[in-house]
Every structure is written in C-alpha cells, then in structure tokens.
Backbone as CSV, one residue per row, in Angstrom:
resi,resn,N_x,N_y,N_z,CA_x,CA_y,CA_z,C_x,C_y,C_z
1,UNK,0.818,-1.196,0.000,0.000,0.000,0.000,0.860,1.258,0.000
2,UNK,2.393,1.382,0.609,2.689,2.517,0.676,3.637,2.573,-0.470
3,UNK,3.888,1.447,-1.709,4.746,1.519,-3.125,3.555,2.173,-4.261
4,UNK,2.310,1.877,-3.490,1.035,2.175,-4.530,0.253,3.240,-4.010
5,UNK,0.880,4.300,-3.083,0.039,5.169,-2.759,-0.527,6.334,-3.802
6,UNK,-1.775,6.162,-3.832,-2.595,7.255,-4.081,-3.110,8.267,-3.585
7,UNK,-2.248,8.751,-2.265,-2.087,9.962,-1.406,-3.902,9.480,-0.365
8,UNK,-3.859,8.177,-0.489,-5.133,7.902,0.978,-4.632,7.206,1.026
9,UNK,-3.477,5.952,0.614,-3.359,4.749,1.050,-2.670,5.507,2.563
10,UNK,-1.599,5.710,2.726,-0.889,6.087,3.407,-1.583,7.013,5.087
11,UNK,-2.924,7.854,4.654,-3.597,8.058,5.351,-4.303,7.052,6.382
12,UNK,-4.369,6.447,4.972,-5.569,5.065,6.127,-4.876,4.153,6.848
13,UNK,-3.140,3.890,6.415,-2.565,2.981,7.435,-2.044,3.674,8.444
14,UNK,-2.147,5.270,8.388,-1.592,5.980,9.656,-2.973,5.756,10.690
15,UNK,-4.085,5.907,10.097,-5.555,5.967,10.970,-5.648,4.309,11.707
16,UNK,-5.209,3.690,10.763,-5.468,2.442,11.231,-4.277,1.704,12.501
17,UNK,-3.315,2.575,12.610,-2.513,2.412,13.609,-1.118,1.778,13.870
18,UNK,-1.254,1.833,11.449,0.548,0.917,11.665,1.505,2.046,12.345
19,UNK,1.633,2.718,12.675,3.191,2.921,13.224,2.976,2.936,14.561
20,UNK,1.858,2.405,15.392,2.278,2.614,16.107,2.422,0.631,16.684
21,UNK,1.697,-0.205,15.859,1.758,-1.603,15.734,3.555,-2.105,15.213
22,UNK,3.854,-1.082,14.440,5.422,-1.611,13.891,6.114,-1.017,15.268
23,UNK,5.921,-0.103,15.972,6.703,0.634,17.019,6.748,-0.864,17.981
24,UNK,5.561,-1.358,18.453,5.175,-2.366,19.399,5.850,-3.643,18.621
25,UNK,5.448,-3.834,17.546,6.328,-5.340,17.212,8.242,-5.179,16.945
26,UNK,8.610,-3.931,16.895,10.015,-3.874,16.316,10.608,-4.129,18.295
27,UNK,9.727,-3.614,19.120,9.916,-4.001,20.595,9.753,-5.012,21.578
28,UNK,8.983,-5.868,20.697,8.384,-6.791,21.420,9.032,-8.137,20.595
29,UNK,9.238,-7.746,19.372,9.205,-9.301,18.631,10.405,-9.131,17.625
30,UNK,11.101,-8.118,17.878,12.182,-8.560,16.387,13.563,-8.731,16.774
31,UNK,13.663,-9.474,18.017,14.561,-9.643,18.580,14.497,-11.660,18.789
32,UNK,13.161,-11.977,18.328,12.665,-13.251,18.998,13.681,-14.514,17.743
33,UNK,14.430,-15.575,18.120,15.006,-16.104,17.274,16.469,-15.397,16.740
34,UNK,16.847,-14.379,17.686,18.220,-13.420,17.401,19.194,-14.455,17.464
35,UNK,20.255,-14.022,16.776,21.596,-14.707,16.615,22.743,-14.117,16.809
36,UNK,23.802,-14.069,17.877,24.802,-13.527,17.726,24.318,-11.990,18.256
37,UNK,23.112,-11.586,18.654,23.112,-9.907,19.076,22.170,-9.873,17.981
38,UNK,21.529,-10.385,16.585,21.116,-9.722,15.679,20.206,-10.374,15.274
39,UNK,18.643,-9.305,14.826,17.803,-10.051,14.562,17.728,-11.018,13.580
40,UNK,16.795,-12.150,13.960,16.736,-13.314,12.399,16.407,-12.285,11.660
41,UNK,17.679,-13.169,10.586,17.384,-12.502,8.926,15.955,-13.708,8.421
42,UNK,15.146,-12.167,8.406,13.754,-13.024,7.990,12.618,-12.298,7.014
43,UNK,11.570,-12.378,6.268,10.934,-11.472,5.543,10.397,-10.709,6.716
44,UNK,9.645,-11.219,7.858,9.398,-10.644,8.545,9.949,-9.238,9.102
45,UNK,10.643,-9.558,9.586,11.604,-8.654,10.621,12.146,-7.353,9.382
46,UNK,12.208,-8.216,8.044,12.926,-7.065,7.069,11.400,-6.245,6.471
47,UNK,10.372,-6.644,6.470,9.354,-5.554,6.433,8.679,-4.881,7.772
48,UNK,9.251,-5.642,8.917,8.709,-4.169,9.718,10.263,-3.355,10.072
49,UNK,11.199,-3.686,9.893,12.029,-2.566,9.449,11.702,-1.253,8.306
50,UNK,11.636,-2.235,7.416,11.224,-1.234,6.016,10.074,-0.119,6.911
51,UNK,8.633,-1.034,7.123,7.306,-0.423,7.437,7.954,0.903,8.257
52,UNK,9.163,0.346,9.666,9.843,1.841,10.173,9.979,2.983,9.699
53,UNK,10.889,2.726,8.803,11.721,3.532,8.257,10.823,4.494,7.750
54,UNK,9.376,3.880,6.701,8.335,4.566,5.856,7.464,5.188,6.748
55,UNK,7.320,4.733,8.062,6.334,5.482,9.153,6.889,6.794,9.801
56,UNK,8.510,6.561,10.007,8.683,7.391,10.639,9.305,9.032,9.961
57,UNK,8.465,10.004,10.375,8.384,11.735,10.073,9.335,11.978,10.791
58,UNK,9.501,13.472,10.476,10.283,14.742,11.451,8.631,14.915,12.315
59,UNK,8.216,14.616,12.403,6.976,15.254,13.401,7.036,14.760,14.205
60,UNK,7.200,13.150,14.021,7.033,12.535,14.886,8.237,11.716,15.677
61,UNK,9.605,12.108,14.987,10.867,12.235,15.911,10.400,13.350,16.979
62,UNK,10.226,14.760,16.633,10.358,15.879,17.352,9.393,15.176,18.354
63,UNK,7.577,14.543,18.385,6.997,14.134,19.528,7.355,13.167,20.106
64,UNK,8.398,12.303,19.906,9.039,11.340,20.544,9.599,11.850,22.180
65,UNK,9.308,11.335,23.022,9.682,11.233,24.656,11.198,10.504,24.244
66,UNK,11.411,11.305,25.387,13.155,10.866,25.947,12.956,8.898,26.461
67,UNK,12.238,9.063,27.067,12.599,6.993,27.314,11.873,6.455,25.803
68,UNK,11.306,6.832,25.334,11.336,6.186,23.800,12.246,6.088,23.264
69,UNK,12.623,7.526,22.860,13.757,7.379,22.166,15.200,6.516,22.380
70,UNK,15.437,6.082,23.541,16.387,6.063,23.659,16.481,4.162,23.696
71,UNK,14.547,4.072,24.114,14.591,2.170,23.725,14.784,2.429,22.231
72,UNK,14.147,3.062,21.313,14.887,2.750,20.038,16.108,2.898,19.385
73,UNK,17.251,3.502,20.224,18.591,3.666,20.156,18.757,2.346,20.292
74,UNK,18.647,1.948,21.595,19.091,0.634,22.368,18.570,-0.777,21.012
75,UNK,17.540,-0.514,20.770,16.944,-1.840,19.486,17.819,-1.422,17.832
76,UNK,18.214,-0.371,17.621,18.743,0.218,16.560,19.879,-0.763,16.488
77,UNK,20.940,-0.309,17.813,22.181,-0.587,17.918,22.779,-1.861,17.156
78,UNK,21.626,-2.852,17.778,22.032,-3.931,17.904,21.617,-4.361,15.965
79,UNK,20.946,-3.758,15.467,20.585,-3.888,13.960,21.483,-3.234,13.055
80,UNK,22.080,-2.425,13.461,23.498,-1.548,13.288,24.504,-1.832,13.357
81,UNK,24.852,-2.561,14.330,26.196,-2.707,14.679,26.418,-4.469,14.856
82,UNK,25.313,-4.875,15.360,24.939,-6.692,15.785,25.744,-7.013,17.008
83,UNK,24.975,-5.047,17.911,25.222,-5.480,19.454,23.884,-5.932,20.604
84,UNK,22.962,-6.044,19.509,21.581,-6.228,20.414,21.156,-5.554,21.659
C-alpha cells in the first residue's frame, strides 16, 4: 500500500494504527530467534524494518519522549552494529 500510494493509502494505514503496531512489534518481537546480538534474517523482521523507516516523520521524531527514544537507540544498535 505505501509503493502504490494514491495519497489515501498512506492516510488510512496511519488511521489504522501501523506505526504505532510496527513501534510495538520492532519491541516486542524482532529480537525473537536473534543470533549472535542480531535479529533473524527473515521477511518478517525485514518488512517491519522497512514499514519503520516509511512510518517514521520529522513530526514525529520531534513528539518522541526521551525513554522512547532512547529504547529505540538501544533496538537500533544492535541492527546496526549486531550489538543487540
């Protein structure tokens, strides 16, 4: 939906609550089956990365809280560097 947007797709998966469902699964679950510090290389895990990357604004860095931010430093790292 967001390679084929027609300027509502993108609306309706913000209304419908993906970023904040990819926020909750990139925290809860993309660590599950890790190897070495780093998440399974899986389709999974590599589209709610992607889904990240496409959800996340400058709006919504700037409304980001300090202990958020800094669990997604901490989950980054380890996808970054393969310190988990």
């Amino acid at each position: 939906m967001f390679m084929e947007d027609d300027g509502k797709n993108c609306g309706s998966l913000e209304a419908a609550g993906l970023p904040d469902f990819v926020y909750h699964f990139v925290h809860e679950y993309l660590y599950d089956g890790h190897w070495n510090g780093w998440p399974a290389d899986n389709a999974v895990n590599s589209l709610v990365l992607w889904l990240l990357w496409l959800t996340t604004t400058e709006d919504r860095l700037r409304a980001e809280s300090s202990p958020r931010r800094v669990q997604m430093i901490r989950v980054h790292d380890g996808t970054t560097f393969g310190t988990g």
